[in-house]
PDB file of C-alpha atoms in Angstrom:
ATOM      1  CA  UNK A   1       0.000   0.000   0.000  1.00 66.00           C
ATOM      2  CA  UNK A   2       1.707   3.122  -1.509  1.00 77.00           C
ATOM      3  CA  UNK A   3       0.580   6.151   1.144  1.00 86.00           C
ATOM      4  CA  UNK A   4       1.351   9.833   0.759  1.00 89.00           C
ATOM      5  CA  UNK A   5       0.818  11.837   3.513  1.00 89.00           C
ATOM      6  CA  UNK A   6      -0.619  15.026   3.118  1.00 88.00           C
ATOM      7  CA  UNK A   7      -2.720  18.590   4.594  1.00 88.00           C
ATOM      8  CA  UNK A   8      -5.940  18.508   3.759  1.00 86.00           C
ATOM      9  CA  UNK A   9      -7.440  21.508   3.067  1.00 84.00           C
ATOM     10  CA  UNK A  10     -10.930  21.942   4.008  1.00 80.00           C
ATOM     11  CA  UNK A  11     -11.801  23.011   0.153  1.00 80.00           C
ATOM     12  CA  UNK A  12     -10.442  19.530  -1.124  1.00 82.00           C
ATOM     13  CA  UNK A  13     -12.664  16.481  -1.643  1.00 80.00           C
ATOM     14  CA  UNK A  14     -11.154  14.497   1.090  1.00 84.00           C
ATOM     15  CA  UNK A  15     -12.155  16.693   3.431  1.00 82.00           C
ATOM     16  CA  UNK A  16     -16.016  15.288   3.793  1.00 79.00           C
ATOM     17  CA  UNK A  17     -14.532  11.849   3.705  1.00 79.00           C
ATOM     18  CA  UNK A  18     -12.270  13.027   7.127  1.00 80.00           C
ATOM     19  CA  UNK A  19     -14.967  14.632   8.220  1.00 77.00           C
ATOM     20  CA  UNK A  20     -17.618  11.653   8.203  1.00 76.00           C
ATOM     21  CA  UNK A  21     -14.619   9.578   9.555  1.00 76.00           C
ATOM     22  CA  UNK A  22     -14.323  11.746  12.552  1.00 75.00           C
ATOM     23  CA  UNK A  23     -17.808  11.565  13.081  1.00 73.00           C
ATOM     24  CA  UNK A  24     -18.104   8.135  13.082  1.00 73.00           C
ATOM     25  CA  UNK A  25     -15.304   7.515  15.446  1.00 70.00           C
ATOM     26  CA  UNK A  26     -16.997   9.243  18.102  1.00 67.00           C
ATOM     27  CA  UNK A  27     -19.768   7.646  20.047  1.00 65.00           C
ATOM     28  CA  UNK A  28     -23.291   8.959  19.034  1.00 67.00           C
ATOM     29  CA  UNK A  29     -23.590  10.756  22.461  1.00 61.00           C
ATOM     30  CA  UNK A  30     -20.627  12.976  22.431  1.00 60.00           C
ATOM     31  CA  UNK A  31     -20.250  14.008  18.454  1.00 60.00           C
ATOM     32  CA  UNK A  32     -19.776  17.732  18.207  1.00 57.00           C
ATOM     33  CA  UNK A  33     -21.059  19.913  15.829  1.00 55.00           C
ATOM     34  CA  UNK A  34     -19.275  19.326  12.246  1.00 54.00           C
ATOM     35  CA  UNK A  35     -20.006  22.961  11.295  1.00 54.00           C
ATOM     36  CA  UNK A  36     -17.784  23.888  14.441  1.00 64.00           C
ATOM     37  CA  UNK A  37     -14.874  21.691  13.258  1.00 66.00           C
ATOM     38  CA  UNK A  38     -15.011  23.033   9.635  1.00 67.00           C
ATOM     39  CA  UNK A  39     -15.192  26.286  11.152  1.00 69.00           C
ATOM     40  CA  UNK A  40     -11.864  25.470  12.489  1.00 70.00           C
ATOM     41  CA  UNK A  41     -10.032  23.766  10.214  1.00 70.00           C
ATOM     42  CA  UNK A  42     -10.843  26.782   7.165  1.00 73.00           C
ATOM     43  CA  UNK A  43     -10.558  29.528   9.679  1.00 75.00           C
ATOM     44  CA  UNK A  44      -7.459  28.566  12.575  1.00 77.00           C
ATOM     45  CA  UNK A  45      -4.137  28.859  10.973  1.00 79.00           C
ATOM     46  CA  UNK A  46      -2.427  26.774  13.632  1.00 85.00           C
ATOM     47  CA  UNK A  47      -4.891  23.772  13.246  1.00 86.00           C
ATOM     48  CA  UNK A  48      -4.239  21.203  10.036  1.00 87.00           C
ATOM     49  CA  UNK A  49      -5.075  18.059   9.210  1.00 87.00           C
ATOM     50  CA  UNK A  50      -2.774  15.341   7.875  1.00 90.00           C
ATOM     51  CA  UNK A  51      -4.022  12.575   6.379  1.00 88.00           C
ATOM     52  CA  UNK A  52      -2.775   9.814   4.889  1.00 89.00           C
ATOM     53  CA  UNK A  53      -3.553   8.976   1.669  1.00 88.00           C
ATOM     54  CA  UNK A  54      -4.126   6.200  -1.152  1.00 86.00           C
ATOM     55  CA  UNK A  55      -4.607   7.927  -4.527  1.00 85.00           C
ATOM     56  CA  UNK A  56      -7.809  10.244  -3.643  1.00 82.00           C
ATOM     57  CA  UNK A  57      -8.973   7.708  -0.658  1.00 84.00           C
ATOM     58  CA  UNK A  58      -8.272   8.696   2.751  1.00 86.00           C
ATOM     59  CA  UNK A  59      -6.552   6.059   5.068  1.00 86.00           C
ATOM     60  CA  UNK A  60      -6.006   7.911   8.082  1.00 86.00           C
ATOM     61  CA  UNK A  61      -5.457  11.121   9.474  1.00 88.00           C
ATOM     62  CA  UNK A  62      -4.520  13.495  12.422  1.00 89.00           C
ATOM     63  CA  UNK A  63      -5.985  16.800  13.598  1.00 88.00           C
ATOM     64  CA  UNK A  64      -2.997  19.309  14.416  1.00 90.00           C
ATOM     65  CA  UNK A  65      -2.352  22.187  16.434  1.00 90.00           C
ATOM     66  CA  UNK A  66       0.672  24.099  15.567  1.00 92.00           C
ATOM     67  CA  UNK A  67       1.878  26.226  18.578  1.00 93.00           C
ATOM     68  CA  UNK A  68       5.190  28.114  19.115  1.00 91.00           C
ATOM     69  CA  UNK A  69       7.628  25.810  21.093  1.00 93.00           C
ATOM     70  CA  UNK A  70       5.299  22.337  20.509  1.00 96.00           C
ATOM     71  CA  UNK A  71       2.721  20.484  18.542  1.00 95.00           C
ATOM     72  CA  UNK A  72      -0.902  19.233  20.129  1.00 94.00           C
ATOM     73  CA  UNK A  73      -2.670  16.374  18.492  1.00 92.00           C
ATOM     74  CA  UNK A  74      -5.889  16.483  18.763  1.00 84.00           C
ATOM     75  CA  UNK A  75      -7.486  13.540  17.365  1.00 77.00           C
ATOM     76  CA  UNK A  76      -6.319  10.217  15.291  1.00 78.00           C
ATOM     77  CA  UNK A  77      -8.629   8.468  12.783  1.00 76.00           C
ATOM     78  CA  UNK A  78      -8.302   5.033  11.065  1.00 75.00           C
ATOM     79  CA  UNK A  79     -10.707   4.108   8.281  1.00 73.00           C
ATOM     80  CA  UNK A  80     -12.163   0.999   9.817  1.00 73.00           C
ATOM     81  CA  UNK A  81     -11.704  -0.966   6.525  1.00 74.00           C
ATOM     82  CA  UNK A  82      -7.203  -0.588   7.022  1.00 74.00           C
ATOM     83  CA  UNK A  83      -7.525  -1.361  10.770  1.00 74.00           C
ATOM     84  CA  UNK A  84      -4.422  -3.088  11.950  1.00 71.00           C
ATOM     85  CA  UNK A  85      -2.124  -2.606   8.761  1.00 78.00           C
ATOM     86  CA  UNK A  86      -0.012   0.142  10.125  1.00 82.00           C
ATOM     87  CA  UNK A  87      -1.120   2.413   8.796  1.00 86.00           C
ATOM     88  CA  UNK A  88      -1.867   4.633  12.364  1.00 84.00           C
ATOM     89  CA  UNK A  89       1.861   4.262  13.479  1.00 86.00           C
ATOM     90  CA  UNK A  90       3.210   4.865   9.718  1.00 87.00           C
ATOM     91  CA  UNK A  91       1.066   8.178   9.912  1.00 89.00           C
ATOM     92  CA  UNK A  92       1.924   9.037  13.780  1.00 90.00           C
ATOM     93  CA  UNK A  93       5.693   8.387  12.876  1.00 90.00           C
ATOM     94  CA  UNK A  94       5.686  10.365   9.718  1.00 90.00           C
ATOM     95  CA  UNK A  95       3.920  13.593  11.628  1.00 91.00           C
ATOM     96  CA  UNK A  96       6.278  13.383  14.577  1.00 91.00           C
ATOM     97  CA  UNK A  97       9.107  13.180  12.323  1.00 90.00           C
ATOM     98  CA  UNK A  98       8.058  16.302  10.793  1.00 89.00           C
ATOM     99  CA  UNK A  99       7.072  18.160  13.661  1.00 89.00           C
ATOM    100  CA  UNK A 100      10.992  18.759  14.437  1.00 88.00           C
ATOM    101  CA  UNK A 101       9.095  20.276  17.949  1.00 94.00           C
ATOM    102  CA  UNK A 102       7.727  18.691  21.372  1.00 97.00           C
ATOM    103  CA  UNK A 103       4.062  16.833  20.647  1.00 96.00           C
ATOM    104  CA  UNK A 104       1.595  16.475  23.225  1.00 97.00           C
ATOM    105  CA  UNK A 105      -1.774  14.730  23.019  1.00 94.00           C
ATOM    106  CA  UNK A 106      -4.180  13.622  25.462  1.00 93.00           C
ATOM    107  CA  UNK A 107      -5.406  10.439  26.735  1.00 93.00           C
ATOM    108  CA  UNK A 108      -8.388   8.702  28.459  1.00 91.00           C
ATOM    109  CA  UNK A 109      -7.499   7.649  31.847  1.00 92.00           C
ATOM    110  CA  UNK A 110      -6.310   4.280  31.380  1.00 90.00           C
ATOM    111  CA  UNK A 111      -9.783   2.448  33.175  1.00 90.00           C
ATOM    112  CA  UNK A 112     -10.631   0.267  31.064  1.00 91.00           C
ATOM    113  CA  UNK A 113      -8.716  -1.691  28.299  1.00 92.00           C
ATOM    114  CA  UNK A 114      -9.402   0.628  24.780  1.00 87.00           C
ATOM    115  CA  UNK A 115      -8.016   3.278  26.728  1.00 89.00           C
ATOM    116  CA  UNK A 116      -4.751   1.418  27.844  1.00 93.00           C
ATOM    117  CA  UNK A 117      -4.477   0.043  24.382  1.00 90.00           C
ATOM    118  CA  UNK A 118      -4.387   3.591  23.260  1.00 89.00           C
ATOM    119  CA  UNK A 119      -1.975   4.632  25.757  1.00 94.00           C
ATOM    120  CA  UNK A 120       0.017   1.616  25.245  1.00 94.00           C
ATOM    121  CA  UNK A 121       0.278   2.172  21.008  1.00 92.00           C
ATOM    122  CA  UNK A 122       1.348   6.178  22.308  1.00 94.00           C
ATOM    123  CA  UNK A 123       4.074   4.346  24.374  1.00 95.00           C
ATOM    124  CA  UNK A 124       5.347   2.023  21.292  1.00 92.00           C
ATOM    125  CA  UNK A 125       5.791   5.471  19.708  1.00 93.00           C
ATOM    126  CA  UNK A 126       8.054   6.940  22.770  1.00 94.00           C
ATOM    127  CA  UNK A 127       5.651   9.074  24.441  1.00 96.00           C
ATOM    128  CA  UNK A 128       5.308   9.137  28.084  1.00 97.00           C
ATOM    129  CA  UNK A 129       2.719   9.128  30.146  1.00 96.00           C
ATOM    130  CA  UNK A 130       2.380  12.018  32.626  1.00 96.00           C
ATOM    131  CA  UNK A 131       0.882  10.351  35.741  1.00 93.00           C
ATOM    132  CA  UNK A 132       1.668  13.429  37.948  1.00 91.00           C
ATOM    133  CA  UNK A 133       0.099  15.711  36.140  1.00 92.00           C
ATOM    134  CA  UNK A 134      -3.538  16.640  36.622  1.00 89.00           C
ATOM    135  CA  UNK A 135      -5.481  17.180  33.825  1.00 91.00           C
ATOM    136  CA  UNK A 136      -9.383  17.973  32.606  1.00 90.00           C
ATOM    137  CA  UNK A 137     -10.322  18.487  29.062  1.00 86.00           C
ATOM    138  CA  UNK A 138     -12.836  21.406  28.784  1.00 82.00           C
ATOM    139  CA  UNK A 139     -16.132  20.678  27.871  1.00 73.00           C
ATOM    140  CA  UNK A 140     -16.403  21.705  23.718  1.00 62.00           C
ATOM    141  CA  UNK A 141     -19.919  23.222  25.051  1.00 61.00           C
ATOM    142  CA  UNK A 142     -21.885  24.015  27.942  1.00 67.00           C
ATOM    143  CA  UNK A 143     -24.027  21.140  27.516  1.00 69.00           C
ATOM    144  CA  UNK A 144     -21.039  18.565  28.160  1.00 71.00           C
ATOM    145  CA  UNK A 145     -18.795  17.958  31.108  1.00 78.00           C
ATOM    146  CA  UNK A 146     -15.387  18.590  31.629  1.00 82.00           C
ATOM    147  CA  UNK A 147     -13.514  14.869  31.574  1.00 85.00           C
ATOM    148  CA  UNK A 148     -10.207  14.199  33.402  1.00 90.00           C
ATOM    149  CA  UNK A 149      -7.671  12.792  31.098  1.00 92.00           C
ATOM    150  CA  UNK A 150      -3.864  11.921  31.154  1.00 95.00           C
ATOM    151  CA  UNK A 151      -1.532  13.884  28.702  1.00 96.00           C
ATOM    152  CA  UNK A 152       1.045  12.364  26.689  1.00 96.00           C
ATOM    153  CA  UNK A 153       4.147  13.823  25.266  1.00 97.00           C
ATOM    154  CA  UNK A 154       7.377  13.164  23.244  1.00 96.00           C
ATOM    155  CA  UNK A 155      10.019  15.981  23.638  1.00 96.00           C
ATOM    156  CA  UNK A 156       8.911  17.574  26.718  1.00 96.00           C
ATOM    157  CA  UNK A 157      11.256  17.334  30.107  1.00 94.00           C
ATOM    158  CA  UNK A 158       9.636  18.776  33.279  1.00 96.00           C
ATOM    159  CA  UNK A 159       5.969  18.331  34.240  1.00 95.00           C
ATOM    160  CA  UNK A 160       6.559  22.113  34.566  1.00 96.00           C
ATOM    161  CA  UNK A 161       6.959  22.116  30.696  1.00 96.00           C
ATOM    162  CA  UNK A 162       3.508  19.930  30.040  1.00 96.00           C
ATOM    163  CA  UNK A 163       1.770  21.450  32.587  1.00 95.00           C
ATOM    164  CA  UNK A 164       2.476  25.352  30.546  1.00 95.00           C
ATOM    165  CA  UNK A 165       1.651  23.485  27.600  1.00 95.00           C
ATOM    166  CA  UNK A 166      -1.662  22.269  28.651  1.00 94.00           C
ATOM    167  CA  UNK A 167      -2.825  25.680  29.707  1.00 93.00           C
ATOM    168  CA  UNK A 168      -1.530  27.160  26.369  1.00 92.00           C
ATOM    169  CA  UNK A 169      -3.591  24.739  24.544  1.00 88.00           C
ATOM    170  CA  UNK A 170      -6.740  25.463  27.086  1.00 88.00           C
ATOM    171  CA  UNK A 171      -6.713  29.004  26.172  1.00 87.00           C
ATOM    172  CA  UNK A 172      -6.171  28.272  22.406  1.00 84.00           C
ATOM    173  CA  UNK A 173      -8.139  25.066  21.260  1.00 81.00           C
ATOM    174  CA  UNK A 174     -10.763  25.444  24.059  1.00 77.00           C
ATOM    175  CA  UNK A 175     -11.020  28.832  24.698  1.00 77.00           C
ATOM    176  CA  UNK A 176     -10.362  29.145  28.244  1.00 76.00           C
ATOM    177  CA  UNK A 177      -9.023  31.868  30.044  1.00 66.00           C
ATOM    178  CA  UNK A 178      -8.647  30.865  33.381  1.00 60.00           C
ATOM    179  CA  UNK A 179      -8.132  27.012  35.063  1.00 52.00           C
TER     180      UNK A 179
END
């Protein structure tokens, strides 16, 4: 399977495909409005997505936040058809490579075993797990609760350095102004 990996620009054709994908890989209970995510992607110049490509099929892809001094990754999406091929880690690998800055993502706490899978894929791909750090992801709307969540990171040092990093991205990809 010959990839390319590639931003996809919210004018392009593969956008609806990501788009449905990202829906669908959310439960039915906690999908956020599209419109807001399209809203995003055409209109934030520090969020991308990369996908991964076949030809004009989408494979894969990862919503990005570009900040000064490190990278958040918001989401990951497999098509369901490529499941277990590689093509997740071929598309993780390729975006960390070209970060060329600290990434940070964020995790489910690991309760149950999806969420340690998940955690345990991030690990294959040398992030670490900040146990010591207390985190809650922001509700999207007022109509959701906050969750408490675990972030990950590759390039980061000090707890110090996550913890700055996970206000940063509070006040940029969720809006908040205080914690």
């Amino acid at each position: 399977m010959l990839l390319n990996y590639n931003i996809i620009s919210p004018n392009s054709l593969q956008f609806k495909k990501v788009e449905q994908l990202l829906v669908d890989s959310f439960p039915v209970d906690e999908r956020r409005d599209m419109l807001d995510f399209e809203r995003i992607a055409r209109d934030n110049p520090r969020f991308s997505l990369l996908g991964a490509l076949e030809g004009n099929n989408v494979k894969g892809f990862i919503t990005t936040w570009d900040f000064d001094s490190f990278c958040y990754v918001e989401h990951f999406a497999v098509d369901s058809s490529v499941r277990n091929q590689g093509i997740g880690s071929r598309l993780l690998d390729h975006f960390v490579a070209q970060a060329a800055k600290p990434v940070i993502l964020e995790v489910e706490l690991p309760a149950d075993l999806p969420a340690c899978r998940r955690i345990a894929f991030y690990k294959r791909h040398r992030f670490v797990l900040w146990e010591d750090v207390d985190y809650v992801q922001p509700p999207y709307s007022p109509s959701r609760q906050a969750l408490p969540m675990r972030l990950m990171t590759r390039g980061f040092d000090t707890a110090a350095a996550v913890e700055q990093a996970a206000r940063e991205l509070k006040r940029v990809v969720y809006g908040c102004i205080d914690e």
